[in-house]
Amino acid sequence: MATPAPVHPVDEVPPVRQLAAFGLQHVLAMYAGAVAVPLIVGGAMKLSPADLAYLITADLLVCGIATLIQCVGFWRFGVRLPIMQGCTFAAVSPMVLIGTTGGGLPAIYGSVIVAGLAIVLLAPVFGRLLRFFPPLVTGTVILIIGVSLLPVAGNWAAGGAGSKDFGEPKNLALAGFVLLVVLGVQRFAPAFLSRIAVLIGIVVGLAVAVPFGFTDFDGVGDADWLGISTPFHFGTPTFHASAIISMLVVALVTMTETTGDLIAVGEMTGRRVEPRSLADGLRADGLSTVLGGVFNTFPYTAYAQNVGLVGMTRVRSRWVVATAGGILVLLGLLPKLGAVVAAIPAPVLGGAGLVMFGTVAASGLRTLAQVDFKDNHNLTVVAVSVAVGMLPVGVPTVYEKFPDWFQTVMNSGISAGCLTAIVLNLLFNHLPSKAGSALPEADGLPVGGGEKGVEQSREEVV
């Protein structure tokens, strides 16, 4: 009798109890980050509590669908690895800019749909372009994403931009308390709880905020128990060239981010990502992003915090993460949950946001640690890219006199920094240079060319 072929750990189906427990763990690890994007965008556009709750439930629903597509897969969509999907922070600044400069949500969704279709079309050829997105570029971009979002956390901590009590000591005290709770849980709690420290900080902060009158839950009572996100709830999408260009830049960033996460998970699980499976994973990203534009939410990418969770728990089954996707779908069908999240006071989110966005920036530094900065121009690439990316963050009106399309692209620190990093990497590390041009460093600044450590592919780095 022939013995059955052994099942790869990625394809193993654990018992139902383990599926539920491990799946819930993945949901808790990414929940705070997942709802942050609709909170940031909706808050910046001053949406009503009902609309904000709708954005959150729509986001959770499509997060779940996107995760199922990526883990379970069908035809040429889905990498079929334990990958959790969620809204990308890279799109936050461009979407806020598009939404607040006259285009509104329909313009955001039009650009998101086009970006998703572009990802689907570019997926097969993106693997050939990986050498132009080495850790030098991806680390710089991730660093800029985190740093450019920190002012958002600062505004939250102070009470929310435009609030009557902005900057009151009580707001900053509440944000500081939440930050201390998150740090305390990470440092002293058991491993399982430390992985959901941000969520615990939000829950504890909310419990403290309610009796002190920071918020009320009137909107929760008005929300329906059950609801389904309908296509184009906020109107027919509109397509503006400047918004589309900005979102296409974001698409390149998210494809780079997802590529790194897919390769990392492939190494952790013992199932290496090949060009075809990489294209399948990116194609799933694109399809999920299109669904996001249709069902009133945003672009999607692999969530790095869940990649880390796979490494820490050593639970490699893709069906665990698929179960997490199913849980998210259920949560997305419960509008009351969205109303509860929308009622969380800004200072509570600010304390948690400092950790979340700071972690994103630190992840960029960790990626840059793989780069060789000796006897080359790599330090210049990082320095100028971060400077250009931070310029519109520190001086929001710097491009006020420029055309609208230029403002949409460059007023986003993430888009500006990403474009700068790509161009400078091509200039210094891919274009031919004069022989013997590399010179020693002077006072810590690079003064010569060189490609050492830059052309190394993401696969080799992992």
mmCIF file of C-alpha atoms in Angstrom, residues 10-258:
data_model
loop_
_atom_site.group_PDB
_atom_site.id
_atom_site.type_symbol
_atom_site.label_atom_id
_atom_site.label_comp_id
_atom_site.label_asym_id
_atom_site.label_seq_id
_atom_site.Cartn_x
_atom_site.Cartn_y
_atom_site.Cartn_z
ATOM 1 C CA VAL A 10 1.565 25.566 5.048
ATOM 2 C CA ASP A 11 -1.283 23.333 3.853
ATOM 3 C CA GLU A 12 -2.010 21.594 7.165
ATOM 4 C CA VAL A 13 -5.444 22.184 8.686
ATOM 5 C CA PRO A 14 -5.231 22.371 12.509
ATOM 6 C CA PRO A 15 -8.145 21.334 14.748
ATOM 7 C CA VAL A 16 -11.075 23.756 14.889
ATOM 8 C CA ARG A 17 -10.182 25.041 18.363
ATOM 9 C CA GLN A 18 -6.655 25.910 17.284
ATOM 10 C CA LEU A 19 -7.891 27.473 14.074
ATOM 11 C CA ALA A 20 -10.197 29.764 16.042
ATOM 12 C CA ALA A 21 -7.605 30.708 18.685
ATOM 13 C CA PHE A 22 -4.725 31.323 16.284
ATOM 14 C CA GLY A 23 -7.007 33.086 13.811
ATOM 15 C CA LEU A 24 -8.333 35.449 16.489
ATOM 16 C CA GLN A 25 -4.736 36.157 17.485
ATOM 17 C CA HIS A 26 -3.954 37.336 13.954
ATOM 18 C CA VAL A 27 -7.063 39.542 13.961
ATOM 19 C CA LEU A 28 -6.069 41.127 17.268
ATOM 20 C CA ALA A 29 -2.520 41.730 16.028
ATOM 21 C CA MET A 30 -3.670 43.738 13.017
ATOM 22 C CA TYR A 31 -7.008 45.185 14.143
ATOM 23 C CA ALA A 32 -5.718 48.508 15.474
ATOM 24 C CA GLY A 33 -3.688 49.114 12.315
ATOM 25 C CA ALA A 34 -6.550 48.064 10.066
ATOM 26 C CA VAL A 35 -9.043 50.565 11.466
ATOM 27 C CA ALA A 36 -6.443 53.350 11.679
ATOM 28 C CA VAL A 37 -6.565 54.084 7.928
ATOM 29 C CA PRO A 38 -10.329 54.756 7.684
ATOM 30 C CA LEU A 39 -10.113 56.709 10.957
ATOM 31 C CA ILE A 40 -7.329 58.934 9.598
ATOM 32 C CA VAL A 41 -8.920 59.508 6.192
ATOM 33 C CA GLY A 42 -12.473 59.898 7.510
ATOM 34 C CA GLY A 43 -11.340 62.180 10.317
ATOM 35 C CA ALA A 44 -9.365 64.406 7.948
ATOM 36 C CA MET A 45 -12.426 64.733 5.712
ATOM 37 C CA LYS A 46 -14.614 65.499 8.750
ATOM 38 C CA LEU A 47 -17.089 62.726 7.976
ATOM 39 C CA SER A 48 -20.088 62.202 10.239
ATOM 40 C CA PRO A 49 -19.907 59.452 12.896
ATOM 41 C CA ALA A 50 -22.297 57.339 10.805
ATOM 42 C CA ASP A 51 -20.121 57.627 7.685
ATOM 43 C CA LEU A 52 -16.992 56.934 9.723
ATOM 44 C CA ALA A 53 -18.573 53.790 11.153
ATOM 45 C CA TYR A 54 -19.545 52.754 7.616
ATOM 46 C CA LEU A 55 -15.927 53.178 6.432
ATOM 47 C CA ILE A 56 -14.660 51.007 9.275
ATOM 48 C CA THR A 57 -17.109 48.147 8.716
ATOM 49 C CA ALA A 58 -16.504 48.265 4.951
ATOM 50 C CA ASP A 59 -12.758 48.134 5.598
ATOM 51 C CA LEU A 60 -13.037 45.129 7.918
ATOM 52 C CA LEU A 61 -15.252 43.294 5.414
ATOM 53 C CA VAL A 62 -12.855 43.790 2.490
ATOM 54 C CA CYS A 63 -9.841 43.059 4.753
ATOM 55 C CA GLY A 64 -11.376 39.647 5.372
ATOM 56 C CA ILE A 65 -12.168 39.027 1.704
ATOM 57 C CA ALA A 66 -8.662 40.136 0.676
ATOM 58 C CA THR A 67 -7.080 37.806 3.237
ATOM 59 C CA LEU A 68 -9.159 34.861 1.995
ATOM 60 C CA ILE A 69 -8.145 35.586 -1.607
ATOM 61 C CA GLN A 70 -4.467 35.692 -0.624
ATOM 62 C CA CYS A 71 -4.466 32.585 1.610
ATOM 63 C CA VAL A 72 -6.944 30.276 -0.128
ATOM 64 C CA GLY A 73 -6.530 31.604 -3.666
ATOM 65 C CA PHE A 74 -8.270 30.837 -6.926
ATOM 66 C CA TRP A 75 -6.799 30.437 -10.414
ATOM 67 C CA ARG A 76 -3.843 32.884 -10.629
ATOM 68 C CA PHE A 77 -4.911 35.032 -7.676
ATOM 69 C CA GLY A 78 -3.376 34.445 -4.238
ATOM 70 C CA VAL A 79 0.082 33.395 -3.067
ATOM 71 C CA ARG A 80 -1.454 30.654 -0.841
ATOM 72 C CA LEU A 81 0.707 31.479 2.166
ATOM 73 C CA PRO A 82 -0.285 32.720 5.660
ATOM 74 C CA ILE A 83 -0.537 36.383 4.649
ATOM 75 C CA MET A 84 -2.876 38.849 6.390
ATOM 76 C CA GLN A 85 -4.164 41.721 4.251
ATOM 77 C CA GLY A 86 -5.046 45.219 5.408
ATOM 78 C CA CYS A 87 -5.204 48.847 4.273
ATOM 79 C CA THR A 88 -1.789 50.268 3.464
ATOM 80 C CA PHE A 89 -0.541 53.327 5.360
ATOM 81 C CA ALA A 90 1.326 54.380 2.216
ATOM 82 C CA ALA A 91 -1.948 55.582 0.710
ATOM 83 C CA VAL A 92 -3.054 57.678 3.701
ATOM 84 C CA SER A 93 -1.420 61.010 2.833
ATOM 85 C CA PRO A 94 -2.362 60.958 -0.896
ATOM 86 C CA MET A 95 -5.944 59.947 -0.090
ATOM 87 C CA VAL A 96 -6.324 62.695 2.519
ATOM 88 C CA LEU A 97 -4.991 65.200 0.004
ATOM 89 C CA ILE A 98 -7.298 63.960 -2.762
ATOM 90 C CA GLY A 99 -10.312 63.882 -0.463
ATOM 91 C CA THR A 100 -9.814 67.337 1.052
ATOM 92 C CA THR A 101 -8.957 69.289 -2.105
ATOM 93 C CA GLY A 102 -12.333 69.005 -3.799
ATOM 94 C CA GLY A 103 -12.402 65.452 -5.126
ATOM 95 C CA GLY A 104 -13.957 63.844 -2.069
ATOM 96 C CA LEU A 105 -14.422 60.108 -1.604
ATOM 97 C CA PRO A 106 -15.535 59.482 -5.246
ATOM 98 C CA ALA A 107 -12.162 60.793 -6.488
ATOM 99 C CA ILE A 108 -10.334 58.616 -3.956
ATOM 100 C CA TYR A 109 -12.206 55.506 -5.059
ATOM 101 C CA GLY A 110 -11.683 56.252 -8.749
ATOM 102 C CA SER A 111 -7.922 56.454 -8.252
ATOM 103 C CA VAL A 112 -7.956 53.322 -6.045
ATOM 104 C CA ILE A 113 -9.746 51.280 -8.741
ATOM 105 C CA VAL A 114 -7.252 52.374 -11.413
ATOM 106 C CA ALA A 115 -4.333 51.585 -9.087
ATOM 107 C CA GLY A 116 -5.737 48.112 -8.410
ATOM 108 C CA LEU A 117 -6.086 47.360 -12.116
ATOM 109 C CA ALA A 118 -2.519 48.591 -12.653
ATOM 110 C CA ILE A 119 -1.231 46.207 -9.968
ATOM 111 C CA VAL A 120 -3.008 43.274 -11.645
ATOM 112 C CA LEU A 121 -1.444 44.163 -14.999
ATOM 113 C CA LEU A 122 2.040 44.826 -13.590
ATOM 114 C CA ALA A 123 2.187 41.724 -11.394
ATOM 115 C CA PRO A 124 3.742 39.371 -14.006
ATOM 116 C CA VAL A 125 6.564 41.775 -14.862
ATOM 117 C CA PHE A 126 7.256 43.211 -11.422
ATOM 118 C CA GLY A 127 9.600 40.380 -10.477
ATOM 119 C CA ARG A 128 11.942 41.459 -13.262
ATOM 120 C CA LEU A 129 12.137 44.938 -11.738
ATOM 121 C CA LEU A 130 13.076 43.828 -8.233
ATOM 122 C CA ARG A 131 16.683 44.925 -8.610
ATOM 123 C CA PHE A 132 15.469 48.513 -8.776
ATOM 124 C CA PHE A 133 13.800 48.115 -5.358
ATOM 125 C CA PRO A 134 16.633 46.937 -3.107
ATOM 126 C CA PRO A 135 16.557 47.327 0.697
ATOM 127 C CA LEU A 136 18.084 50.790 0.176
ATOM 128 C CA VAL A 137 14.862 51.970 -1.504
ATOM 129 C CA THR A 138 12.300 49.917 0.426
ATOM 130 C CA GLY A 139 13.860 50.723 3.811
ATOM 131 C CA THR A 140 13.895 54.431 3.009
ATOM 132 C CA VAL A 141 10.271 54.388 1.884
ATOM 133 C CA ILE A 142 9.086 52.484 4.977
ATOM 134 C CA LEU A 143 11.021 54.911 7.199
ATOM 135 C CA ILE A 144 9.339 57.889 5.490
ATOM 136 C CA ILE A 145 5.902 56.272 5.858
ATOM 137 C CA GLY A 146 6.337 55.925 9.613
ATOM 138 C CA VAL A 147 7.839 59.363 10.230
ATOM 139 C CA SER A 148 5.302 61.180 8.026
ATOM 140 C CA LEU A 149 2.437 59.602 9.966
ATOM 141 C CA LEU A 150 3.776 60.598 13.403
ATOM 142 C CA PRO A 151 2.214 64.109 13.202
ATOM 143 C CA VAL A 152 -1.153 62.356 12.828
ATOM 144 C CA ALA A 153 -0.555 60.580 16.140
ATOM 145 C CA GLY A 154 0.533 63.905 17.655
ATOM 146 C CA ASN A 155 -2.717 65.606 16.584
ATOM 147 C CA TRP A 156 -4.705 62.714 18.007
ATOM 148 C CA ALA A 157 -2.833 62.887 21.308
ATOM 149 C CA ALA A 158 -3.631 66.606 21.595
ATOM 150 C CA GLY A 159 -7.350 65.960 21.120
ATOM 151 C CA GLY A 160 -7.772 65.804 17.348
ATOM 152 C CA ALA A 161 -7.080 68.560 14.830
ATOM 153 C CA GLY A 162 -9.718 71.280 15.070
ATOM 154 C CA SER A 163 -11.153 70.168 18.422
ATOM 155 C CA LYS A 164 -12.116 72.838 20.937
ATOM 156 C CA ASP A 165 -9.870 71.396 23.658
ATOM 157 C CA PHE A 166 -6.864 70.788 21.382
ATOM 158 C CA GLY A 167 -3.657 70.644 23.425
ATOM 159 C CA GLU A 168 -5.364 70.446 26.810
ATOM 160 C CA PRO A 169 -3.159 68.676 29.414
ATOM 161 C CA LYS A 170 -5.899 66.117 30.087
ATOM 162 C CA ASN A 171 -5.754 64.964 26.442
ATOM 163 C CA LEU A 172 -1.996 64.528 26.477
ATOM 164 C CA ALA A 173 -2.218 62.816 29.875
ATOM 165 C CA LEU A 174 -4.691 60.268 28.500
ATOM 166 C CA ALA A 175 -2.482 59.661 25.443
ATOM 167 C CA GLY A 176 0.561 59.249 27.695
ATOM 168 C CA PHE A 177 -1.344 56.794 29.884
ATOM 169 C CA VAL A 178 -2.251 54.674 26.858
ATOM 170 C CA LEU A 179 1.371 54.754 25.715
ATOM 171 C CA LEU A 180 2.524 53.562 29.162
ATOM 172 C CA VAL A 181 -0.037 50.740 29.112
ATOM 173 C CA VAL A 182 1.196 49.579 25.699
ATOM 174 C CA LEU A 183 4.824 49.647 26.853
ATOM 175 C CA GLY A 184 3.993 47.909 30.128
ATOM 176 C CA VAL A 185 2.129 45.101 28.370
ATOM 177 C CA GLN A 186 4.963 44.642 25.878
ATOM 178 C CA ARG A 187 7.551 44.502 28.649
ATOM 179 C CA PHE A 188 5.856 42.534 31.433
ATOM 180 C CA ALA A 189 2.862 40.617 30.010
ATOM 181 C CA PRO A 190 3.018 37.034 28.717
ATOM 182 C CA ALA A 191 4.078 36.591 25.098
ATOM 183 C CA PHE A 192 0.526 36.210 23.781
ATOM 184 C CA LEU A 193 -0.655 39.447 25.406
ATOM 185 C CA SER A 194 2.479 41.345 24.409
ATOM 186 C CA ARG A 195 1.623 40.697 20.766
ATOM 187 C CA ILE A 196 -1.653 42.578 21.172
ATOM 188 C CA ALA A 197 -0.278 45.350 23.386
ATOM 189 C CA VAL A 198 -1.630 48.126 21.136
ATOM 190 C CA LEU A 199 -5.160 46.742 21.247
ATOM 191 C CA ILE A 200 -4.970 46.295 25.038
ATOM 192 C CA GLY A 201 -3.778 49.888 25.363
ATOM 193 C CA ILE A 202 -6.774 51.121 23.345
ATOM 194 C CA VAL A 203 -9.242 49.037 25.386
ATOM 195 C CA VAL A 204 -7.789 50.177 28.734
ATOM 196 C CA GLY A 205 -7.610 53.793 27.525
ATOM 197 C CA LEU A 206 -11.244 53.646 26.418
ATOM 198 C CA ALA A 207 -12.268 52.221 29.807
ATOM 199 C CA VAL A 208 -10.575 55.181 31.508
ATOM 200 C CA ALA A 209 -11.857 57.768 29.007
ATOM 201 C CA VAL A 210 -15.566 56.957 29.362
ATOM 202 C CA PRO A 211 -16.030 57.875 33.073
ATOM 203 C CA PHE A 212 -13.999 61.069 32.564
ATOM 204 C CA GLY A 213 -16.322 62.250 29.810
ATOM 205 C CA PHE A 214 -13.936 62.000 26.868
ATOM 206 C CA THR A 215 -16.512 60.298 24.672
ATOM 207 C CA ASP A 216 -20.058 58.992 24.441
ATOM 208 C CA PHE A 217 -21.632 56.056 22.672
ATOM 209 C CA ASP A 218 -24.799 57.655 21.348
ATOM 210 C CA GLY A 219 -23.858 56.592 17.830
ATOM 211 C CA VAL A 220 -23.657 52.948 18.888
ATOM 212 C CA GLY A 221 -27.330 52.837 19.798
ATOM 213 C CA ASP A 222 -28.285 54.322 16.438
ATOM 214 C CA ALA A 223 -26.197 51.839 14.431
ATOM 215 C CA ASP A 224 -27.744 48.698 12.961
ATOM 216 C CA TRP A 225 -26.821 45.278 14.266
ATOM 217 C CA LEU A 226 -26.358 43.919 10.772
ATOM 218 C CA GLY A 227 -25.373 45.698 7.583
ATOM 219 C CA ILE A 228 -23.692 45.058 4.263
ATOM 220 C CA SER A 229 -21.402 47.465 2.450
ATOM 221 C CA THR A 230 -23.013 48.245 -0.901
ATOM 222 C CA PRO A 231 -20.981 49.196 -3.998
ATOM 223 C CA PHE A 232 -20.355 52.925 -4.525
ATOM 224 C CA HIS A 233 -22.157 53.922 -1.336
ATOM 225 C CA PHE A 234 -20.608 57.421 -1.451
ATOM 226 C CA GLY A 235 -21.348 58.024 -5.135
ATOM 227 C CA THR A 236 -20.070 57.038 -8.564
ATOM 228 C CA PRO A 237 -16.249 57.124 -8.712
ATOM 229 C CA THR A 238 -14.647 60.032 -10.519
ATOM 230 C CA PHE A 239 -11.298 59.858 -12.281
ATOM 231 C CA HIS A 240 -8.844 62.757 -11.975
ATOM 232 C CA ALA A 241 -5.418 62.509 -13.625
ATOM 233 C CA SER A 242 -3.504 64.001 -10.689
ATOM 234 C CA ALA A 243 -5.196 61.692 -8.181
ATOM 235 C CA ILE A 244 -4.542 58.648 -10.374
ATOM 236 C CA ILE A 245 -0.852 59.532 -10.775
ATOM 237 C CA SER A 246 -0.473 59.872 -7.022
ATOM 238 C CA MET A 247 -2.194 56.540 -6.381
ATOM 239 C CA LEU A 248 -0.088 54.784 -9.035
ATOM 240 C CA VAL A 249 2.994 55.844 -7.076
ATOM 241 C CA VAL A 250 1.365 54.326 -3.992
ATOM 242 C CA ALA A 251 0.719 51.143 -6.001
ATOM 243 C CA LEU A 252 4.454 50.792 -6.673
ATOM 244 C CA VAL A 253 5.174 51.282 -2.981
ATOM 245 C CA THR A 254 2.620 48.674 -1.901
ATOM 246 C CA MET A 255 3.867 46.179 -4.501
ATOM 247 C CA THR A 256 7.380 46.604 -3.118
ATOM 248 C CA GLU A 257 6.121 46.238 0.451
ATOM 249 C CA THR A 258 4.071 43.136 -0.367
#
